[in-house]
Amino acid sequence: MKVPTRTGAGPSLWTGVVVFAGYLAFLPPTPYWLDAPEFVAAGWNLGQAHPPGHPAMLVLLKAFLLLPIGEAAFRANLFSAVFGAAAAGFACEVVRRVATDGTPARVADAAGLAVGLGAGWSLSFVVQALSVEVYTLNAALVLAALAMVAVGNRPPGRPWGATDRRVLGPVALIVALGLGNHHFLVVLAFPALGVGLVFRERRVTPALVASGAILIAATALTYGYLWARGVAAAWPAWADTSSLEGVCWVASARLFSQSLGGFEDPVSGIAGHVGKALALLATDFSPVGGILAAGGLYLCVRHGRARAATVLALLIAGSLASKVSMGILDPRNPDDHGYFLGAVAGVAILQGLFGAGLIGLAGGLPLPRPGQWAVRTVGAAVLASTALVSPAMSLSLARERAALRDPVEVSRLVWNEQPPRSVLFLSHYPVFFQAMYGQVVEGTRPDVTLVQSSWYRKARGGRFYAERLGRVDPDLRGLVRGFLADGTLDAEEIRRLAARRPVRFDAEDEPVLPELRFRGWTLEVVAGRAREGRAASSVLGPVEHHVRRLQGTIRRVRASEEDLDVETRRVLIRHLAAMARTLTALGDRGAATRLVEAALELNPLDRQLRAMAADLAEPRERP
């Protein structure tokens, strides 16, 4: 059959524009939880995000932060929205190029549009496109490379043609950017890209050598950003990258290497995690989405597109293998949706190919005209399902994200209770990142010295962070010396510091001092030694006031836990539980019980909270 001619990228471009317009209608003006505020702060100062540093993302993010529109957080979120829409456009282009012989060009274009809308407005894409992160950029780069290479260029009469060597240079640059953005996910896409490469000449040519050199040089240059910013002492940063050894430590992401290969949930195991991954894909489309995708694989093979089928299957498998291999899969975690964007796009592409293939196949079937129309109708229904099912499910999430102000409210709550010239120790990274964003980007409370309570111990013992604190605030040099000597915070140095300036601590499982006074979100170090046996909060009233304040400030704390944003709920539960453990250690079991009860209102089924409540309910004998 004659191969349908599909020229120009107009349909793919318009697909991206339509998807982006939808994102823009719901784009939040504030940062979300998790790593979003850290990324904005790092992009603002051209600093360094958590390992592997994400240098390519930060340089591109800085360009968005320079746009003269909206607040900084809105511009940062715009970054993810733009690349999420670009990924949808590239998914459309893959469909248009892979559509089987006999499929009219207009049908292939319609299938591409359906796939772009379905993937771009799937739950996973919406989760990532409305908050600044690395994942939409990763999806856009991988799909762009597939559109240029993996599907090849098919001369008339051949089911699969040789890759045009002229695209190898641009593809090498795209892959290098991907490696500088999230190298783990790009490496997992290598099998799909490799299978798609077909050359007429089975030998190493100058073009192939040149593209390899471009890939290596561009990747090295991208990570050279870490060295340059290390020399400039840019903040934020997790390690000293002014040396090659420091750059390699950050780029290798050894900080998170302990996640690979194990399974934190012994009940699930690898089979359970595979099931969770497939369930996540099912929520992105519909329960029959996998069947429709399998139909797309079948039609690809039937019409001589076996290589394209293999490429798409490897794309999906590689994406799913990311979190499954790490053993920390949680479909409720927004990051896990980001890891699976490649699989989401691959499934949508196969569904679109199935629908387009049925429409193209109908005319060649030995069926009467009504039968042919029935097959075409089924194909059109598949395309409609691909395009419409996902947006229908994602709209409510987009509305919630557009109205969500909880991270800002929590950050304001924490800042407002700090007296002038405080030293504020925050332990929970989501809250710490929000506070860091406030200081670095918004200029909030420059009089307060913000300290991460762990002192970044996981980042090579925290030495780099401690030395920086000593330079930033001379009052902390005594604490810094003690920490560098034995890796702990010296209680006497904290007392000396509290005699000069207010010192506040976030809740800790083990309180650093017995002389702590309950102040709301934080605990104040009491200047001078407390009387023996004095608890942090001997009166239950302040604790109840603290709980009421949380419930009033965080507007989404409702009777039904499903009404509360999942990450906000996690932040609140973690804070209340940690504060309860702190008060228990300080001897105020009544106050701790009240806080655990408040946490259980947010999640009555949490086993750890229920165990804490049972333990607190047990009477304790006096020594």
PDB file of N, CA, C and O in Angstrom, residues 279-309:
ATOM      1  N   ALA A 279      -1.601  -0.190  38.059  1.00  0.00           N
ATOM      2  CA  ALA A 279      -2.797   0.488  38.567  1.00  0.00           C
ATOM      3  C   ALA A 279      -2.708   1.990  38.336  1.00  0.00           C
ATOM      4  O   ALA A 279      -3.711   2.646  38.023  1.00  0.00           O
ATOM      5  N   LEU A 280      -1.502   2.552  38.475  1.00  0.00           N
ATOM      6  CA  LEU A 280      -1.328   3.975  38.222  1.00  0.00           C
ATOM      7  C   LEU A 280      -1.639   4.302  36.769  1.00  0.00           C
ATOM      8  O   LEU A 280      -2.310   5.295  36.463  1.00  0.00           O
ATOM      9  N   LEU A 281      -1.159   3.448  35.841  1.00  0.00           N
ATOM     10  CA  LEU A 281      -1.467   3.660  34.424  1.00  0.00           C
ATOM     11  C   LEU A 281      -2.967   3.558  34.177  1.00  0.00           C
ATOM     12  O   LEU A 281      -3.523   4.307  33.360  1.00  0.00           O
ATOM     13  N   ALA A 282      -3.623   2.629  34.859  1.00  0.00           N
ATOM     14  CA  ALA A 282      -5.068   2.463  34.671  1.00  0.00           C
ATOM     15  C   ALA A 282      -5.826   3.705  35.112  1.00  0.00           C
ATOM     16  O   ALA A 282      -6.823   4.085  34.490  1.00  0.00           O
ATOM     17  N   THR A 283      -5.360   4.374  36.165  1.00  0.00           N
ATOM     18  CA  THR A 283      -6.028   5.599  36.607  1.00  0.00           C
ATOM     19  C   THR A 283      -5.791   6.742  35.626  1.00  0.00           C
ATOM     20  O   THR A 283      -6.584   7.675  35.566  1.00  0.00           O
ATOM     21  N   ASP A 284      -4.701   6.684  34.872  1.00  0.00           N
ATOM     22  CA  ASP A 284      -4.438   7.734  33.887  1.00  0.00           C
ATOM     23  C   ASP A 284      -5.383   7.644  32.699  1.00  0.00           C
ATOM     24  O   ASP A 284      -5.681   8.658  32.070  1.00  0.00           O
ATOM     25  N   PHE A 285      -5.833   6.469  32.368  1.00  0.00           N
ATOM     26  CA  PHE A 285      -6.700   6.303  31.197  1.00  0.00           C
ATOM     27  C   PHE A 285      -8.016   5.655  31.639  1.00  0.00           C
ATOM     28  O   PHE A 285      -8.895   6.304  32.136  1.00  0.00           O
ATOM     29  N   SER A 286      -8.125   4.384  31.454  1.00  0.00           N
ATOM     30  CA  SER A 286      -9.325   3.658  31.854  1.00  0.00           C
ATOM     31  C   SER A 286      -8.923   2.210  32.066  1.00  0.00           C
ATOM     32  O   SER A 286      -7.836   1.794  31.657  1.00  0.00           O
ATOM     33  N   PRO A 287      -9.768   1.409  32.700  1.00  0.00           N
ATOM     34  CA  PRO A 287      -9.411   0.001  32.914  1.00  0.00           C
ATOM     35  C   PRO A 287      -9.128  -0.763  31.630  1.00  0.00           C
ATOM     36  O   PRO A 287      -8.417  -1.769  31.653  1.00  0.00           O
ATOM     37  N   VAL A 288      -9.689  -0.294  30.494  1.00  0.00           N
ATOM     38  CA  VAL A 288      -9.465  -0.999  29.222  1.00  0.00           C
ATOM     39  C   VAL A 288      -8.321  -0.372  28.428  1.00  0.00           C
ATOM     40  O   VAL A 288      -8.050  -0.789  27.305  1.00  0.00           O
ATOM     41  N   GLY A 289      -7.647   0.607  29.029  1.00  0.00           N
ATOM     42  CA  GLY A 289      -6.562   1.263  28.313  1.00  0.00           C
ATOM     43  C   GLY A 289      -5.459   0.305  27.909  1.00  0.00           C
ATOM     44  O   GLY A 289      -4.909   0.406  26.805  1.00  0.00           O
ATOM     45  N   GLY A 290      -5.129  -0.629  28.798  1.00  0.00           N
ATOM     46  CA  GLY A 290      -4.100  -1.604  28.472  1.00  0.00           C
ATOM     47  C   GLY A 290      -4.491  -2.492  27.309  1.00  0.00           C
ATOM     48  O   GLY A 290      -3.650  -2.849  26.466  1.00  0.00           O
ATOM     49  N   ILE A 291      -5.767  -2.851  27.239  1.00  0.00           N
ATOM     50  CA  ILE A 291      -6.240  -3.683  26.128  1.00  0.00           C
ATOM     51  C   ILE A 291      -6.145  -2.920  24.809  1.00  0.00           C
ATOM     52  O   ILE A 291      -5.705  -3.458  23.788  1.00  0.00           O
ATOM     53  N   LEU A 292      -6.530  -1.645  24.832  1.00  0.00           N
ATOM     54  CA  LEU A 292      -6.437  -0.829  23.624  1.00  0.00           C
ATOM     55  C   LEU A 292      -4.975  -0.659  23.199  1.00  0.00           C
ATOM     56  O   LEU A 292      -4.668  -0.700  21.997  1.00  0.00           O
ATOM     57  N   ALA A 293      -4.084  -0.484  24.168  1.00  0.00           N
ATOM     58  CA  ALA A 293      -2.660  -0.362  23.842  1.00  0.00           C
ATOM     59  C   ALA A 293      -2.131  -1.660  23.245  1.00  0.00           C
ATOM     60  O   ALA A 293      -1.332  -1.639  22.292  1.00  0.00           O
ATOM     61  N   ALA A 294      -2.572  -2.799  23.779  1.00  0.00           N
ATOM     62  CA  ALA A 294      -2.164  -4.077  23.202  1.00  0.00           C
ATOM     63  C   ALA A 294      -2.661  -4.206  21.766  1.00  0.00           C
ATOM     64  O   ALA A 294      -1.964  -4.767  20.898  1.00  0.00           O
ATOM     65  N   GLY A 295      -3.848  -3.695  21.491  1.00  0.00           N
ATOM     66  CA  GLY A 295      -4.342  -3.682  20.117  1.00  0.00           C
ATOM     67  C   GLY A 295      -3.463  -2.848  19.211  1.00  0.00           C
ATOM     68  O   GLY A 295      -3.225  -3.215  18.045  1.00  0.00           O
ATOM     69  N   GLY A 296      -2.949  -1.728  19.740  1.00  0.00           N
ATOM     70  CA  GLY A 296      -2.024  -0.919  18.960  1.00  0.00           C
ATOM     71  C   GLY A 296      -0.744  -1.661  18.646  1.00  0.00           C
ATOM     72  O   GLY A 296      -0.213  -1.571  17.522  1.00  0.00           O
ATOM     73  N   LEU A 297      -0.219  -2.409  19.616  1.00  0.00           N
ATOM     74  CA  LEU A 297       0.977  -3.227  19.363  1.00  0.00           C
ATOM     75  C   LEU A 297       0.710  -4.249  18.260  1.00  0.00           C
ATOM     76  O   LEU A 297       1.533  -4.448  17.358  1.00  0.00           O
ATOM     77  N   TYR A 298      -0.446  -4.890  18.336  1.00  0.00           N
ATOM     78  CA  TYR A 298      -0.788  -5.911  17.341  1.00  0.00           C
ATOM     79  C   TYR A 298      -0.850  -5.311  15.934  1.00  0.00           C
ATOM     80  O   TYR A 298      -0.287  -5.872  14.986  1.00  0.00           O
ATOM     81  N   LEU A 299      -1.519  -4.163  15.788  1.00  0.00           N
ATOM     82  CA  LEU A 299      -1.638  -3.573  14.460  1.00  0.00           C
ATOM     83  C   LEU A 299      -0.292  -3.092  13.926  1.00  0.00           C
ATOM     84  O   LEU A 299      -0.034  -3.166  12.724  1.00  0.00           O
ATOM     85  N   CYS A 300       0.566  -2.603  14.824  1.00  0.00           N
ATOM     86  CA  CYS A 300       1.916  -2.197  14.384  1.00  0.00           C
ATOM     87  C   CYS A 300       2.654  -3.398  13.788  1.00  0.00           C
ATOM     88  O   CYS A 300       3.268  -3.301  12.718  1.00  0.00           O
ATOM     89  N   VAL A 301       2.616  -4.519  14.485  1.00  0.00           N
ATOM     90  CA  VAL A 301       3.303  -5.711  13.997  1.00  0.00           C
ATOM     91  C   VAL A 301       2.651  -6.206  12.709  1.00  0.00           C
ATOM     92  O   VAL A 301       3.336  -6.573  11.738  1.00  0.00           O
ATOM     93  N   ARG A 302       1.343  -6.218  12.657  1.00  0.00           N
ATOM     94  CA  ARG A 302       0.610  -6.730  11.497  1.00  0.00           C
ATOM     95  C   ARG A 302       0.914  -5.922  10.239  1.00  0.00           C
ATOM     96  O   ARG A 302       0.922  -6.466   9.128  1.00  0.00           O
ATOM     97  N   HIS A 303       1.183  -4.638  10.394  1.00  0.00           N
ATOM     98  CA  HIS A 303       1.429  -3.785   9.239  1.00  0.00           C
ATOM     99  C   HIS A 303       2.912  -3.458   9.059  1.00  0.00           C
ATOM    100  O   HIS A 303       3.249  -2.424   8.497  1.00  0.00           O
ATOM    101  N   GLY A 304       3.782  -4.325   9.541  1.00  0.00           N
ATOM    102  CA  GLY A 304       5.205  -4.149   9.285  1.00  0.00           C
ATOM    103  C   GLY A 304       5.880  -3.109  10.138  1.00  0.00           C
ATOM    104  O   GLY A 304       6.953  -2.614   9.782  1.00  0.00           O
ATOM    105  N   ARG A 305       5.287  -2.779  11.268  1.00  0.00           N
ATOM    106  CA  ARG A 305       5.902  -1.801  12.168  1.00  0.00           C
ATOM    107  C   ARG A 305       6.371  -2.490  13.445  1.00  0.00           C
ATOM    108  O   ARG A 305       6.216  -1.961  14.546  1.00  0.00           O
ATOM    109  N   ALA A 306       6.956  -3.666  13.313  1.00  0.00           N
ATOM    110  CA  ALA A 306       7.405  -4.416  14.481  1.00  0.00           C
ATOM    111  C   ALA A 306       8.456  -3.639  15.256  1.00  0.00           C
ATOM    112  O   ALA A 306       8.492  -3.674  16.495  1.00  0.00           O
ATOM    113  N   ARG A 307       9.328  -2.953  14.528  1.00  0.00           N
ATOM    114  CA  ARG A 307      10.362  -2.176  15.234  1.00  0.00           C
ATOM    115  C   ARG A 307       9.728  -1.042  16.030  1.00  0.00           C
ATOM    116  O   ARG A 307      10.115  -0.765  17.171  1.00  0.00           O
ATOM    117  N   ALA A 308       8.734  -0.366  15.435  1.00  0.00           N
ATOM    118  CA  ALA A 308       8.050   0.704  16.161  1.00  0.00           C
ATOM    119  C   ALA A 308       7.353   0.144  17.397  1.00  0.00           C
ATOM    120  O   ALA A 308       7.365   0.760  18.473  1.00  0.00           O
ATOM    121  N   ALA A 309       6.732  -1.036  17.256  1.00  0.00           N
ATOM    122  CA  ALA A 309       6.082  -1.670  18.405  1.00  0.00           C
ATOM    123  C   ALA A 309       7.098  -1.962  19.498  1.00  0.00           C
ATOM    124  O   ALA A 309       6.837  -1.751  20.693  1.00  0.00           O
TER     125      ALA A 309
END
